CSV table of C-alpha atoms and ligand atoms in Angstrom, one decimal:
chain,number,residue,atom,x,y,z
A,86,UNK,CA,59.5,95.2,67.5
A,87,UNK,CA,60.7,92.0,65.6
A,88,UNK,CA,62.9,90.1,68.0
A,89,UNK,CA,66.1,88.6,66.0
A,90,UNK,CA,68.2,86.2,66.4
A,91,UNK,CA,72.1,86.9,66.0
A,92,UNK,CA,75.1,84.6,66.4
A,93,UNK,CA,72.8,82.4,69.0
A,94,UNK,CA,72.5,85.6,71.0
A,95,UNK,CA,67.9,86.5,71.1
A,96,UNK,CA,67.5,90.4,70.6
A,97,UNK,CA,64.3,92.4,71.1
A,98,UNK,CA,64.7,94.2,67.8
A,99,UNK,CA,68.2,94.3,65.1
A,100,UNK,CA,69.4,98.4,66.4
A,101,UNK,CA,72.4,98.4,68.1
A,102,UNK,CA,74.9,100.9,68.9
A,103,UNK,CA,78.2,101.4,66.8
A,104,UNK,CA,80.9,100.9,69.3
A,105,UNK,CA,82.5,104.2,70.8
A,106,UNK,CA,79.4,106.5,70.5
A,107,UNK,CA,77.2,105.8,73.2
A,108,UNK,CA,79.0,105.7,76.5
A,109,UNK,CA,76.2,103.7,78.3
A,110,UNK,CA,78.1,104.5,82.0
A,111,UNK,CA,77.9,108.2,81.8
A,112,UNK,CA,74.5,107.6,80.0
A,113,UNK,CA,73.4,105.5,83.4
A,114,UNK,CA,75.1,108.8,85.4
A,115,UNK,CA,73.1,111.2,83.5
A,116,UNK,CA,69.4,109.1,82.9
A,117,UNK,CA,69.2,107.3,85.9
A,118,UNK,CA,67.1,103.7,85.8
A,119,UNK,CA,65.2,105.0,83.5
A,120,UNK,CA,68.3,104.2,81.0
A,121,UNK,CA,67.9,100.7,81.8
A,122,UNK,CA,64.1,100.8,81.4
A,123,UNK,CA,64.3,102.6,78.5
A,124,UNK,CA,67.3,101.1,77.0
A,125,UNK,CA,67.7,102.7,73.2
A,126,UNK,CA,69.6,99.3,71.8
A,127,UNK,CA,68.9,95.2,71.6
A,128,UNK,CA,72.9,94.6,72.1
A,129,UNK,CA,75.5,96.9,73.7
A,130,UNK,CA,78.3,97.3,72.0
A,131,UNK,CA,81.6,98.7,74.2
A,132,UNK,CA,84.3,100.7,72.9
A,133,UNK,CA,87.6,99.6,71.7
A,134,UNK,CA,89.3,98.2,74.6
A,135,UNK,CA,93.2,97.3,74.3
A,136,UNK,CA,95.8,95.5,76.3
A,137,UNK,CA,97.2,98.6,77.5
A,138,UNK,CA,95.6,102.0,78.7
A,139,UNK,CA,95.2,104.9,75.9
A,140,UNK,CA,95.6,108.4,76.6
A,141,UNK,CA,93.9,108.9,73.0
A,142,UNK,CA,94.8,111.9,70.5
A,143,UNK,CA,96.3,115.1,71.4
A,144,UNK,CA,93.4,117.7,70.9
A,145,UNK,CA,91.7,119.1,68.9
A,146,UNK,CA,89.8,115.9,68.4
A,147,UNK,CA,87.2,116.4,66.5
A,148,UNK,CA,86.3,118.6,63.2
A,149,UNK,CA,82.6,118.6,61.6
A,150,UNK,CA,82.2,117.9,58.0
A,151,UNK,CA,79.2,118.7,56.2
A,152,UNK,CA,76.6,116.2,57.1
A,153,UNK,CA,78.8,114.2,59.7
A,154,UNK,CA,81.6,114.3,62.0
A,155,UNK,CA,85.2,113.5,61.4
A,156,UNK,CA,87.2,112.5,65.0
A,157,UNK,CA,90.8,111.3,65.6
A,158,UNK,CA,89.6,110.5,69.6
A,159,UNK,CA,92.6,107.7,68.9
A,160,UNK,CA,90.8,105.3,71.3
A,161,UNK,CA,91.4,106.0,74.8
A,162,UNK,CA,90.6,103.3,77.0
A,163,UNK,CA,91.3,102.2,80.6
A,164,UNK,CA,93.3,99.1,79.5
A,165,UNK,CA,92.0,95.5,80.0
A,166,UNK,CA,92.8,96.0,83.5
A,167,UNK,CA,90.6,99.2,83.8
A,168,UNK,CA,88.1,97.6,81.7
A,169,UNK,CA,87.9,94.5,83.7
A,170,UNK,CA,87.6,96.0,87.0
A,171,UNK,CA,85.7,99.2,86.5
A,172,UNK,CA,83.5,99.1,83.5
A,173,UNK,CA,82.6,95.3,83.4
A,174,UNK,CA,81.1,95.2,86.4
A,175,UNK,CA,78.9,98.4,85.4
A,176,UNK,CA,78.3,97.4,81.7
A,177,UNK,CA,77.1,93.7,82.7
A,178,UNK,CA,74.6,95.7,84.3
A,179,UNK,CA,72.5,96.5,81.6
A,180,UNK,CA,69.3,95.2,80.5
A,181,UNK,CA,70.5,94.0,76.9
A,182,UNK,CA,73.7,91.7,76.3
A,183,UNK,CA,77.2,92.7,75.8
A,184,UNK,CA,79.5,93.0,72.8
A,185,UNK,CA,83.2,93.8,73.9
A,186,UNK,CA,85.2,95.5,71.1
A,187,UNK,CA,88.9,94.5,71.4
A,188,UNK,CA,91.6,95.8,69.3
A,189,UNK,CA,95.5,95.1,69.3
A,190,UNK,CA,98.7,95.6,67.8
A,191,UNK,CA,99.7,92.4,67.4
A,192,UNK,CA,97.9,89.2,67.4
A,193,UNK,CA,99.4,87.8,70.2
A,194,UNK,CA,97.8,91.0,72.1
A,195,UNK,CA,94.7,90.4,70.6
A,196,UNK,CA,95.2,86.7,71.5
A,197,UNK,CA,95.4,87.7,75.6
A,198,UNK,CA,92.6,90.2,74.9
A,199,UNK,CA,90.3,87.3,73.1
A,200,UNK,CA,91.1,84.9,75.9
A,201,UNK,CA,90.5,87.6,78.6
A,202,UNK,CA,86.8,88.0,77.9
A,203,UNK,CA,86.6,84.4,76.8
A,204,UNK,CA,86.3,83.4,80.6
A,205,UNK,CA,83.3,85.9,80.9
A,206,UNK,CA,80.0,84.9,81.6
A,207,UNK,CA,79.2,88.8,81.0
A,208,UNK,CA,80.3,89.0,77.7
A,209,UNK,CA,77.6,87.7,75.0
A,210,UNK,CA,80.0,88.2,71.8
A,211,UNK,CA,83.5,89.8,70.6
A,212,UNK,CA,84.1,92.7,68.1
A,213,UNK,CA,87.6,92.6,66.2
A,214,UNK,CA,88.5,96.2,65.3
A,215,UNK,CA,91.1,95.2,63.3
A,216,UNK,CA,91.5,98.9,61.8
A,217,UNK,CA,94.7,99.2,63.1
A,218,UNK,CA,98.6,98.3,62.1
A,219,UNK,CA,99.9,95.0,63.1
A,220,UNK,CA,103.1,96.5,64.7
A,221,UNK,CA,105.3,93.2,63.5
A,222,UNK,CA,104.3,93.7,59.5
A,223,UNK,CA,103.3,96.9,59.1
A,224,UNK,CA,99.8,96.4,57.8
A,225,UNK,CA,96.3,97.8,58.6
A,226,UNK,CA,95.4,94.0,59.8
A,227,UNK,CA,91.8,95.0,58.6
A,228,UNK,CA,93.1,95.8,55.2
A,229,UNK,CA,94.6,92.5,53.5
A,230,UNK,CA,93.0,89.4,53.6
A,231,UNK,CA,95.9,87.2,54.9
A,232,UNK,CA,96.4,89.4,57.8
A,233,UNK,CA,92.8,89.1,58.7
A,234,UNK,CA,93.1,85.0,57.9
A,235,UNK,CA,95.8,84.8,60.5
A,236,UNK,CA,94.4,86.7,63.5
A,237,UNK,CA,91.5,84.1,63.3
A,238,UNK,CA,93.7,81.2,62.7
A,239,UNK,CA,95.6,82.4,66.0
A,240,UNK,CA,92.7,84.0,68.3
A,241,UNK,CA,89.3,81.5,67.0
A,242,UNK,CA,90.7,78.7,69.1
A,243,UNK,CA,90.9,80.6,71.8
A,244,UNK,CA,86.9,81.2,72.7
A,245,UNK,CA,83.5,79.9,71.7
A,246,UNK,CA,81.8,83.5,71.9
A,247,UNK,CA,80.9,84.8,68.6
A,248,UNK,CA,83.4,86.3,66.9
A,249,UNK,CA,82.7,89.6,64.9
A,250,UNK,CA,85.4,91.2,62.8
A,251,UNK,CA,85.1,94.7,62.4
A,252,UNK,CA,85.9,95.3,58.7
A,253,UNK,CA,88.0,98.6,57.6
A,254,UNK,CA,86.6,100.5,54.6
A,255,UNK,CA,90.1,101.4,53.7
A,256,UNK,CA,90.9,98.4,52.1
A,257,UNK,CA,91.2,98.1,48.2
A,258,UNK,CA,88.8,95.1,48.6
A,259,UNK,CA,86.5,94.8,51.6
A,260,UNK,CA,84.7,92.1,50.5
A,261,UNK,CA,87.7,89.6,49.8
A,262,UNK,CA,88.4,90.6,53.7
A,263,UNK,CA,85.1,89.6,54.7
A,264,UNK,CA,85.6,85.9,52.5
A,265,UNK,CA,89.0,85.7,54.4
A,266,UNK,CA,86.9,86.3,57.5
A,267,UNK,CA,84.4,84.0,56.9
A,268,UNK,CA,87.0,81.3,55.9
A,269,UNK,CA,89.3,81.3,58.7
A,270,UNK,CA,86.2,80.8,61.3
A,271,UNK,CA,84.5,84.4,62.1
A,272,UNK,CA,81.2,84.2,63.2
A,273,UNK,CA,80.1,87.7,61.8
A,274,UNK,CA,81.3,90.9,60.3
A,275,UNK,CA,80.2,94.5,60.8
A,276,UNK,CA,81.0,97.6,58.7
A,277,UNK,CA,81.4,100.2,57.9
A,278,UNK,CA,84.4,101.6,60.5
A,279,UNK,CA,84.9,105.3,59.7
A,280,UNK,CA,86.7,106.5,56.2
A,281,UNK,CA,90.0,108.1,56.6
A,282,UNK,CA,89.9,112.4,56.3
A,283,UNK,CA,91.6,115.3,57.0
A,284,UNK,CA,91.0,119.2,57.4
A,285,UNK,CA,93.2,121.9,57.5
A,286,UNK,CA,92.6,124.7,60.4
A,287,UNK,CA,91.5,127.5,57.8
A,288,UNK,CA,93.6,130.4,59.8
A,289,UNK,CA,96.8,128.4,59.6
A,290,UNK,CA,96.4,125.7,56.8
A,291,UNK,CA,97.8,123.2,59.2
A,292,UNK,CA,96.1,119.9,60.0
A,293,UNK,CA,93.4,120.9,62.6
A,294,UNK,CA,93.1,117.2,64.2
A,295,UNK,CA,95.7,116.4,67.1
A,296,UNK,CA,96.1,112.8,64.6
A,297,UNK,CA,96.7,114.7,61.6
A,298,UNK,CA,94.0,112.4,60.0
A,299,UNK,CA,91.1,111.0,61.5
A,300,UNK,CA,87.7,109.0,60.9
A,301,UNK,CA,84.6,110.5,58.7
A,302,UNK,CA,81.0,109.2,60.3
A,303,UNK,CA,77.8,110.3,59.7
A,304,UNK,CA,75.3,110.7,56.6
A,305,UNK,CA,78.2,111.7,54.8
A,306,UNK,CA,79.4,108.1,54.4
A,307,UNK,CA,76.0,106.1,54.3
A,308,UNK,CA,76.2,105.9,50.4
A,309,UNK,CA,79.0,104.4,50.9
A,310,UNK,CA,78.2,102.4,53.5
A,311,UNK,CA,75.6,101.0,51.8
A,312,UNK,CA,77.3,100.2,48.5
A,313,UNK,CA,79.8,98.3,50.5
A,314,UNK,CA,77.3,96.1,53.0
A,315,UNK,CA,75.6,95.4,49.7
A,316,UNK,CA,79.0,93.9,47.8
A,317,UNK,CA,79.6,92.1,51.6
A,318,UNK,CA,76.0,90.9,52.3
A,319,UNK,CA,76.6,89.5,48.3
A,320,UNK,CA,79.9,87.8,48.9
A,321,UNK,CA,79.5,86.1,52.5
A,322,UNK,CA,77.0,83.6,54.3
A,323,UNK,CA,77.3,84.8,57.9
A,324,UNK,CA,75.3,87.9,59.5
A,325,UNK,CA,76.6,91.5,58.8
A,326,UNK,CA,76.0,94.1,61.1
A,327,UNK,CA,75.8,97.4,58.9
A,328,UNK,CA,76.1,101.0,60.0
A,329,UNK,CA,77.6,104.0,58.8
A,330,UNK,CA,75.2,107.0,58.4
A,331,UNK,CA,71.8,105.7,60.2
A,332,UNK,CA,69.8,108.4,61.1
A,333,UNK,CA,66.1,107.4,61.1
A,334,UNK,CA,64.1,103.4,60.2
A,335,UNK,CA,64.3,104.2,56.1
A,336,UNK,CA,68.6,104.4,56.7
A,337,UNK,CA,68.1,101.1,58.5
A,338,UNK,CA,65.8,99.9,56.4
A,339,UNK,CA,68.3,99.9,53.1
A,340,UNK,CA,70.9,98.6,54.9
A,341,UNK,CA,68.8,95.5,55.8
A,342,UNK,CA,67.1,95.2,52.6
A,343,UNK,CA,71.2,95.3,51.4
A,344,UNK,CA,71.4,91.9,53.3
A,345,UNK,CA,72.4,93.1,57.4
A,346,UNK,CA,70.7,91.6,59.9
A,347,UNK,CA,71.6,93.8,62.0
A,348,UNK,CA,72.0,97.4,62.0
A,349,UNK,CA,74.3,100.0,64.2
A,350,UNK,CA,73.6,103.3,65.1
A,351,UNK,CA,76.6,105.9,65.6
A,352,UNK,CA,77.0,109.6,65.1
A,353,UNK,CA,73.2,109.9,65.3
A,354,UNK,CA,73.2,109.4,68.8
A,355,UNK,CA,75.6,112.4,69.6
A,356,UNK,CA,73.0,114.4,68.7
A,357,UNK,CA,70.2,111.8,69.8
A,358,UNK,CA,70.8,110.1,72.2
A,359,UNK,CA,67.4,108.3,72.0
A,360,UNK,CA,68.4,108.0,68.2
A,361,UNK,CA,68.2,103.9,69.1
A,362,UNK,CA,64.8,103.6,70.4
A,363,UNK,CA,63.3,105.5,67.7
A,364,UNK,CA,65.4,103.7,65.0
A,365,UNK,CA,64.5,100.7,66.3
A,366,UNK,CA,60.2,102.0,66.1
A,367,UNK,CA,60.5,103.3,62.9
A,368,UNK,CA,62.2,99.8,61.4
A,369,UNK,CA,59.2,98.1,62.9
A,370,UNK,CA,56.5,100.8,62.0
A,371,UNK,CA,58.2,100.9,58.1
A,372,UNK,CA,58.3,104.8,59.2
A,373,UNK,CA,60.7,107.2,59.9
A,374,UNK,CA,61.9,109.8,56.8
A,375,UNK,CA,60.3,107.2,54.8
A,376,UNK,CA,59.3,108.8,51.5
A,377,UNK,CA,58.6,105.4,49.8
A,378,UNK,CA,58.6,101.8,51.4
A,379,UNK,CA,61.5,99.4,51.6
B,8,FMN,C1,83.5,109.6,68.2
B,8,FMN,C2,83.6,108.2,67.6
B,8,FMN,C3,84.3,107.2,68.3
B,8,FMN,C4,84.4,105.9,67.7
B,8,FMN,N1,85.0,104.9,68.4
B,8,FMN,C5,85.1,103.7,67.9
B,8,FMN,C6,85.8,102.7,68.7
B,8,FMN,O1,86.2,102.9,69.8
B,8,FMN,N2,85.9,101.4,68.1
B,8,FMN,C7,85.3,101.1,66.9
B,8,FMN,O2,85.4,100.0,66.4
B,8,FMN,N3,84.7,102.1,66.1
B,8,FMN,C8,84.6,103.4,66.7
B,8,FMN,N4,83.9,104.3,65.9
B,8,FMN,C9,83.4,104.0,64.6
B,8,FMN,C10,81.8,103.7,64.8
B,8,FMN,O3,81.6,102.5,65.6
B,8,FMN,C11,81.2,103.5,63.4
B,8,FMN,O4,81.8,102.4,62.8
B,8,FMN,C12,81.3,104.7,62.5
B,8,FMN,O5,81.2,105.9,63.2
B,8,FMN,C13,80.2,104.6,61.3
B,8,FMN,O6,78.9,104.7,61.9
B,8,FMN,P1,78.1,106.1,62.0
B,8,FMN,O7,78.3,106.8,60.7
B,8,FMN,O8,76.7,105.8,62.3
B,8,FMN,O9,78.7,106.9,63.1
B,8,FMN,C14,83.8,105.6,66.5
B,8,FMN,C15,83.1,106.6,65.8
B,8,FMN,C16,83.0,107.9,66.3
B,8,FMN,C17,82.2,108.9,65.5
Protein backbone atom coordinates (compact mmCIF):
# COMPACT_ATOMS: atom_id res chain seq x y z
CA UNK A 1 0.00 0.00 0.00
CA UNK A 2 1.30 3.65 -0.82
CA UNK A 3 0.54 5.77 2.22
CA UNK A 4 -0.82 9.45 0.99
CA UNK A 5 -0.89 12.37 2.25
CA UNK A 6 -4.36 14.34 2.09
CA UNK A 7 -5.22 17.87 3.33
CA UNK A 8 -2.36 17.28 6.22
CA UNK A 9 -4.34 14.23 7.28
CA UNK A 10 -1.43 10.69 6.70
CA UNK A 11 -3.51 7.71 5.05
CA UNK A 12 -2.37 4.07 4.70
CA UNK A 13 -3.44 3.93 1.07
CA UNK A 14 -5.92 6.82 -1.23
CA UNK A 15 -9.51 4.29 -1.08
CA UNK A 16 -11.99 5.68 0.84
CA UNK A 17 -15.59 5.22 1.14
CA UNK A 18 -18.26 7.52 -0.71
CA UNK A 19 -20.27 8.91 2.08
CA UNK A 20 -23.77 7.08 2.68
CA UNK A 21 -22.73 3.55 1.52
CA UNK A 22 -20.94 1.96 4.06
CA UNK A 23 -22.61 2.19 7.42
CA UNK A 24 -19.43 1.42 9.44
CA UNK A 25 -21.81 1.03 12.94
CA UNK A 26 -23.98 -1.77 11.67
CA UNK A 27 -20.70 -2.99 9.80
CA UNK A 28 -18.93 -3.05 13.51
CA UNK A 29 -22.55 -4.91 14.68
CA UNK A 30 -22.31 -7.39 12.01
CA UNK A 31 -18.08 -8.06 11.68
CA UNK A 32 -17.09 -7.73 15.07
CA UNK A 33 -13.27 -6.38 15.74
CA UNK A 34 -12.30 -7.89 12.99
CA UNK A 35 -13.94 -4.67 11.18
CA UNK A 36 -11.46 -2.60 12.93
CA UNK A 37 -8.60 -4.92 12.15
CA UNK A 38 -9.56 -5.29 8.86
CA UNK A 39 -10.75 -2.01 8.10
CA UNK A 40 -11.63 -1.80 4.08
CA UNK A 41 -10.88 2.22 3.87
CA UNK A 42 -7.69 4.81 4.80
CA UNK A 43 -10.47 7.65 5.77
CA UNK A 44 -14.13 7.14 6.90
CA UNK A 45 -16.35 9.07 5.42
CA UNK A 46 -19.98 9.57 7.42
CA UNK A 47 -23.16 10.11 5.82
CA UNK A 48 -24.89 13.32 5.31
CA UNK A 49 -25.69 14.67 8.63
CA UNK A 50 -28.05 17.85 9.04
CA UNK A 51 -29.14 20.22 11.61
CA UNK A 52 -32.33 18.61 12.07
CA UNK A 53 -33.35 14.80 12.11
CA UNK A 54 -34.56 13.12 8.55
CA UNK A 55 -37.11 10.61 8.25
CA UNK A 56 -35.74 10.22 4.53
CA UNK A 57 -38.03 9.32 1.41
CA UNK A 58 -41.30 7.66 1.44
CA UNK A 59 -40.64 4.08 0.02
CA UNK A 60 -39.95 2.60 -2.47
CA UNK A 61 -36.42 3.79 -2.22
CA UNK A 62 -34.50 2.33 -4.44
CA UNK A 63 -34.82 1.12 -8.25
CA UNK A 64 -31.77 -0.78 -10.11
CA UNK A 65 -30.74 0.43 -13.38
CA UNK A 66 -28.67 -1.51 -15.63
CA UNK A 67 -25.18 -1.62 -14.30
CA UNK A 68 -25.96 0.53 -11.03
CA UNK A 69 -28.42 1.54 -8.65
CA UNK A 70 -30.60 4.56 -8.62
CA UNK A 71 -31.96 5.58 -4.77
CA UNK A 72 -34.02 8.51 -3.46
CA UNK A 73 -33.05 7.27 0.41
CA UNK A 74 -33.50 11.42 0.83
CA UNK A 75 -30.84 11.36 3.70
CA UNK A 76 -32.20 10.31 6.83
CA UNK A 77 -30.16 11.11 9.63
CA UNK A 78 -30.37 11.35 13.42
CA UNK A 79 -29.83 15.18 13.46
CA UNK A 80 -26.62 16.84 14.85
CA UNK A 81 -27.93 16.02 18.08
CA UNK A 82 -28.33 12.26 17.27
CA UNK A 83 -25.14 12.38 15.54
CA UNK A 84 -23.22 13.96 18.25
CA UNK A 85 -24.38 11.81 21.00
CA UNK A 86 -24.85 8.41 19.36
CA UNK A 87 -22.75 7.87 16.39
CA UNK A 88 -19.61 10.10 17.23
CA UNK A 89 -18.76 8.38 19.99
CA UNK A 90 -18.99 4.97 17.98
CA UNK A 91 -17.50 6.38 14.65
CA UNK A 92 -14.33 7.97 16.56
CA UNK A 93 -13.79 4.52 17.29
CA UNK A 94 -12.45 3.40 14.30
CA UNK A 95 -9.01 2.64 13.29
CA UNK A 96 -8.82 5.22 10.33
CA UNK A 97 -9.69 9.10 10.73
CA UNK A 98 -13.06 10.72 10.21
CA UNK A 99 -14.65 12.76 7.52
CA UNK A 100 -18.11 14.19 8.67
CA UNK A 101 -20.43 15.06 5.74
CA UNK A 102 -22.65 17.94 6.65
CA UNK A 103 -25.38 19.28 4.50
CA UNK A 104 -27.91 22.28 5.08
CA UNK A 105 -30.53 24.29 3.80
CA UNK A 106 -29.28 27.42 4.34
CA UNK A 107 -25.84 28.65 5.11
CA UNK A 108 -26.50 29.79 8.31
CA UNK A 109 -27.39 25.92 9.07
CA UNK A 110 -24.53 24.85 7.58
CA UNK A 111 -22.65 27.59 9.45
CA UNK A 112 -23.92 25.82 13.16
CA UNK A 113 -23.25 22.49 11.52
CA UNK A 114 -19.42 23.58 10.41
CA UNK A 115 -18.84 25.10 13.79
CA UNK A 116 -20.40 22.03 15.55
CA UNK A 117 -17.72 19.63 14.52
CA UNK A 118 -15.16 22.35 14.40
CA UNK A 119 -14.68 21.88 18.33
CA UNK A 120 -14.05 18.06 17.61
CA UNK A 121 -10.93 16.60 18.22
CA UNK A 122 -12.69 13.37 16.52
CA UNK A 123 -13.32 14.81 13.39
CA UNK A 124 -10.11 14.85 10.91
CA UNK A 125 -11.86 16.83 7.95
CA UNK A 126 -15.47 18.25 6.65
CA UNK A 127 -17.46 17.20 3.55
CA UNK A 128 -19.90 20.00 2.09
CA UNK A 129 -22.71 18.17 0.29
CA UNK A 130 -23.92 21.11 -1.12
CA UNK A 131 -26.38 19.10 -3.57
CA UNK A 132 -29.15 20.45 -2.13
CA UNK A 133 -31.47 23.90 -2.47
CA UNK A 134 -30.60 26.81 -0.44
CA UNK A 135 -34.12 27.33 0.93
CA UNK A 136 -33.63 31.40 0.94
CA UNK A 137 -32.73 31.53 -3.07
CA UNK A 138 -33.90 28.69 -4.46
CA UNK A 139 -30.72 27.22 -5.89
CA UNK A 140 -29.02 23.76 -5.82
CA UNK A 141 -26.03 25.65 -3.76
CA UNK A 142 -23.84 22.97 -5.50
CA UNK A 143 -24.92 24.07 -8.85
CA UNK A 144 -23.83 27.93 -9.37
CA UNK A 145 -20.67 29.14 -8.59
CA UNK A 146 -21.68 32.28 -6.42
CA UNK A 147 -23.76 30.19 -4.28
CA UNK A 148 -20.86 27.86 -3.63
CA UNK A 149 -18.46 31.26 -3.16
CA UNK A 150 -20.66 32.35 -0.39
CA UNK A 151 -21.15 29.29 1.82
CA UNK A 152 -17.24 29.42 2.08
CA UNK A 153 -17.12 33.06 2.54
CA UNK A 154 -19.64 32.50 5.49
CA UNK A 155 -18.65 28.84 6.95
CA UNK A 156 -14.37 28.91 6.10
CA UNK A 157 -13.91 31.23 8.99
CA UNK A 158 -15.56 29.28 11.15
CA UNK A 159 -12.96 26.04 11.37
CA UNK A 160 -9.43 25.08 10.53
CA UNK A 161 -10.39 21.38 9.59
CA UNK A 162 -10.12 20.72 5.90
CA UNK A 163 -12.84 21.71 4.14
CA UNK A 164 -14.14 19.40 1.22
CA UNK A 165 -16.92 20.53 -0.95
CA UNK A 166 -18.86 17.92 -2.40
CA UNK A 167 -19.46 19.07 -5.99
CA UNK A 168 -22.98 18.21 -7.77
CA UNK A 169 -22.76 16.77 -11.31
CA UNK A 170 -25.97 18.56 -12.15
CA UNK A 171 -24.58 21.69 -12.71
CA UNK A 172 -24.09 23.19 -16.35
CA UNK A 173 -20.39 23.76 -15.36
CA UNK A 174 -18.77 21.71 -12.64
CA UNK A 175 -15.62 22.87 -13.05
CA UNK A 176 -16.22 26.75 -12.77
CA UNK A 177 -17.91 25.37 -9.23
CA UNK A 178 -14.82 23.75 -8.28
CA UNK A 179 -12.67 27.36 -9.28
CA UNK A 180 -15.33 29.13 -7.09
CA UNK A 181 -14.41 26.48 -4.53
CA UNK A 182 -11.06 26.78 -4.68
CA UNK A 183 -11.25 30.66 -4.65
CA UNK A 184 -13.32 31.37 -1.78
CA UNK A 185 -10.84 28.99 0.63
CA UNK A 186 -11.93 25.12 0.16
CA UNK A 187 -9.33 22.84 1.00
CA UNK A 188 -10.53 19.98 -1.47
CA UNK A 189 -13.34 18.83 -3.67
CA UNK A 190 -14.81 15.44 -4.29
CA UNK A 191 -17.07 14.27 -7.13
CA UNK A 192 -18.97 12.90 -8.60
CA UNK A 193 -22.45 12.97 -6.21
CA UNK A 194 -25.02 10.83 -7.99
CA UNK A 195 -26.86 12.07 -11.52
CA UNK A 196 -30.42 12.82 -11.23
CA UNK A 197 -32.98 9.78 -12.74
CA UNK A 198 -36.20 8.50 -12.73
CA UNK A 199 -38.17 5.18 -13.53
CA UNK A 200 -41.57 4.57 -13.97
CA UNK A 201 -43.25 1.43 -12.09
CA UNK A 202 -43.80 -0.62 -15.44
CA UNK A 203 -47.50 -1.95 -14.19
CA UNK A 204 -48.70 1.61 -13.43
CA UNK A 205 -46.43 4.03 -15.40
CA UNK A 206 -46.20 6.09 -12.27
CA UNK A 207 -42.86 7.20 -10.77
CA UNK A 208 -41.70 4.08 -8.79
CA UNK A 209 -39.36 6.15 -6.25
CA UNK A 210 -41.13 7.52 -3.09
CA UNK A 211 -38.98 11.07 -4.34
CA UNK A 212 -40.31 10.90 -7.75
CA UNK A 213 -36.59 11.33 -8.81
CA UNK A 214 -33.58 10.06 -7.32
CA UNK A 215 -29.69 9.56 -7.59
CA UNK A 216 -27.95 7.18 -10.40
CA UNK A 217 -24.56 5.39 -8.81
CA UNK A 218 -22.68 2.71 -10.00
CA UNK A 219 -20.72 1.71 -13.39
CA UNK A 220 -23.33 3.33 -15.05
CA UNK A 221 -21.98 6.81 -14.30
CA UNK A 222 -18.08 6.13 -14.14
CA UNK A 223 -17.67 7.45 -17.84
CA UNK A 224 -18.97 10.25 -16.64
CA UNK A 225 -17.40 10.46 -13.64
CA UNK A 226 -14.30 10.31 -15.17
CA UNK A 227 -14.72 12.81 -17.97
CA UNK A 228 -15.65 15.24 -15.26
CA UNK A 229 -12.74 14.55 -12.45
CA UNK A 230 -10.53 14.91 -15.63
CA UNK A 231 -12.04 18.69 -16.61
CA UNK A 232 -11.81 19.36 -12.43
CA UNK A 233 -8.39 17.72 -11.77
CA UNK A 234 -7.46 20.23 -15.13
CA UNK A 235 -9.01 23.40 -13.80
CA UNK A 236 -8.11 23.36 -9.96
CA UNK A 237 -4.76 23.13 -7.71
CA UNK A 238 -6.11 21.44 -4.63
CA UNK A 239 -6.68 17.48 -4.14
CA UNK A 240 -9.91 15.88 -5.71
CA UNK A 241 -11.31 13.01 -4.30
CA UNK A 242 -13.03 11.04 -7.38
CA UNK A 243 -15.60 8.31 -7.29
CA UNK A 244 -18.48 7.43 -9.13
CA UNK A 245 -18.52 3.88 -10.58
CA UNK A 246 -15.26 2.15 -8.86
CA UNK A 247 -15.48 -1.35 -8.93
CA UNK A 248 -12.00 -2.90 -8.99
CA UNK A 249 -7.90 -1.03 -8.88
CA UNK A 250 -8.08 -0.31 -12.98
CA UNK A 251 -11.60 2.09 -12.06
CA UNK A 252 -9.33 3.68 -9.50
CA UNK A 253 -6.60 3.63 -11.36
CA UNK A 254 -8.15 6.12 -14.29
CA UNK A 255 -9.51 8.23 -11.97
CA UNK A 256 -6.02 8.89 -10.39
CA UNK A 257 -4.21 8.98 -13.54
CA UNK A 258 -7.28 11.77 -14.35
CA UNK A 259 -5.53 13.79 -11.56
CA UNK A 260 -7.52 12.51 -7.85
CA UNK A 261 -5.54 11.76 -5.23
CA UNK A 262 -7.85 10.24 -3.70
CA UNK A 263 -10.37 7.83 -4.71
CA UNK A 264 -14.02 6.80 -3.15
CA UNK A 265 -15.71 3.67 -3.33
CA UNK A 266 -19.69 3.51 -3.26
CA UNK A 267 -22.25 1.29 -4.76
CA UNK A 268 -19.56 -1.47 -4.97
CA UNK A 269 -19.57 -2.04 -1.48
CA UNK A 270 -23.42 -2.90 -1.40
CA UNK A 271 -22.55 -5.73 -3.06
CA UNK A 272 -18.90 -5.94 -1.53
CA UNK A 273 -18.58 -5.01 1.27
CA UNK A 274 -14.76 -5.76 1.33
CA UNK A 275 -14.95 -3.82 -2.08
CA UNK A 276 -12.29 -1.24 -0.09
CA UNK A 277 -9.65 -3.58 0.90
CA UNK A 278 -9.41 -5.07 -2.41
CA UNK A 279 -9.61 -1.72 -4.29
CA UNK A 280 -7.17 -0.52 -2.25
CA UNK A 281 -4.67 -4.09 -3.21
CA UNK A 282 -5.36 -3.96 -6.59
CA UNK A 283 -4.29 0.05 -6.90
CA UNK A 284 -1.08 -0.99 -5.22
CA UNK A 285 -0.62 -4.44 -7.09
CA UNK A 286 -1.54 -2.34 -10.66
CA UNK A 287 -4.18 -5.42 -10.71
CA UNK A 288 -7.63 -5.86 -10.56
CA UNK A 289 -9.76 -6.11 -14.16
CA UNK A 290 -6.70 -4.70 -15.48
CA UNK A 291 -6.59 -5.59 -19.16
CA UNK A 292 -3.73 -3.03 -19.85
CA UNK A 293 -1.68 -0.95 -17.30
CA UNK A 294 -2.35 2.62 -16.24
C1 LIG B 1 -27.59 4.52 -1.23
C2 LIG B 1 -26.74 5.75 -1.39
C3 LIG B 1 -26.72 6.72 -0.38
C4 LIG B 1 -25.93 7.86 -0.52
N1 LIG B 1 -25.91 8.78 0.49
C5 LIG B 1 -25.15 9.89 0.37
C6 LIG B 1 -25.07 10.82 1.44
O1 LIG B 1 -25.65 10.63 2.52
N2 LIG B 1 -24.30 11.93 1.24
C7 LIG B 1 -23.59 12.16 0.09
O2 LIG B 1 -22.90 13.18 -0.01
N3 LIG B 1 -23.62 11.26 -0.93
C8 LIG B 1 -24.38 10.14 -0.81
N4 LIG B 1 -24.40 9.21 -1.83
C9 LIG B 1 -23.59 9.46 -3.05
C10 LIG B 1 -22.24 8.69 -2.97
O3 LIG B 1 -21.47 9.17 -1.89
C11 LIG B 1 -21.44 8.83 -4.27
O4 LIG B 1 -21.17 10.19 -4.50
C12 LIG B 1 -22.16 8.27 -5.49
O5 LIG B 1 -22.91 7.11 -5.15
C13 LIG B 1 -21.20 7.91 -6.65
O6 LIG B 1 -20.31 6.87 -6.28
P1 LIG B 1 -20.58 5.30 -6.64
O7 LIG B 1 -21.01 5.26 -8.09
O8 LIG B 1 -19.31 4.59 -6.36
O9 LIG B 1 -21.70 4.85 -5.75
C14 LIG B 1 -25.16 8.06 -1.70
C15 LIG B 1 -25.19 7.08 -2.71
C16 LIG B 1 -25.95 5.93 -2.57
C17 LIG B 1 -25.93 4.90 -3.66
Amino acid sequence: MTPVTFCGIELAHPIINASGTFDAIAARRAFGDALLTGFPFAAFVSKTVTLEPREGNPPPRLWEVPAGLMNSIGLPNKGLHGYLAHDLPELARLPVPLIVNVMGFSRDEVAALVSAFAARDEVAALELNVSCPNVETGMVMGADPAEVAQLLGVVRPLTDKPLIVKLTPNASDVPLVALAAEAAGADAVSLVNTLRGMALDPRTGEPWLGGITGGVSGPAVRAIALAQVHSVCAAIRIPVVAMGGVTCGRDARELMRAGATLVAVGTESFRDPSAGARIAAEVATATGCVSYPV
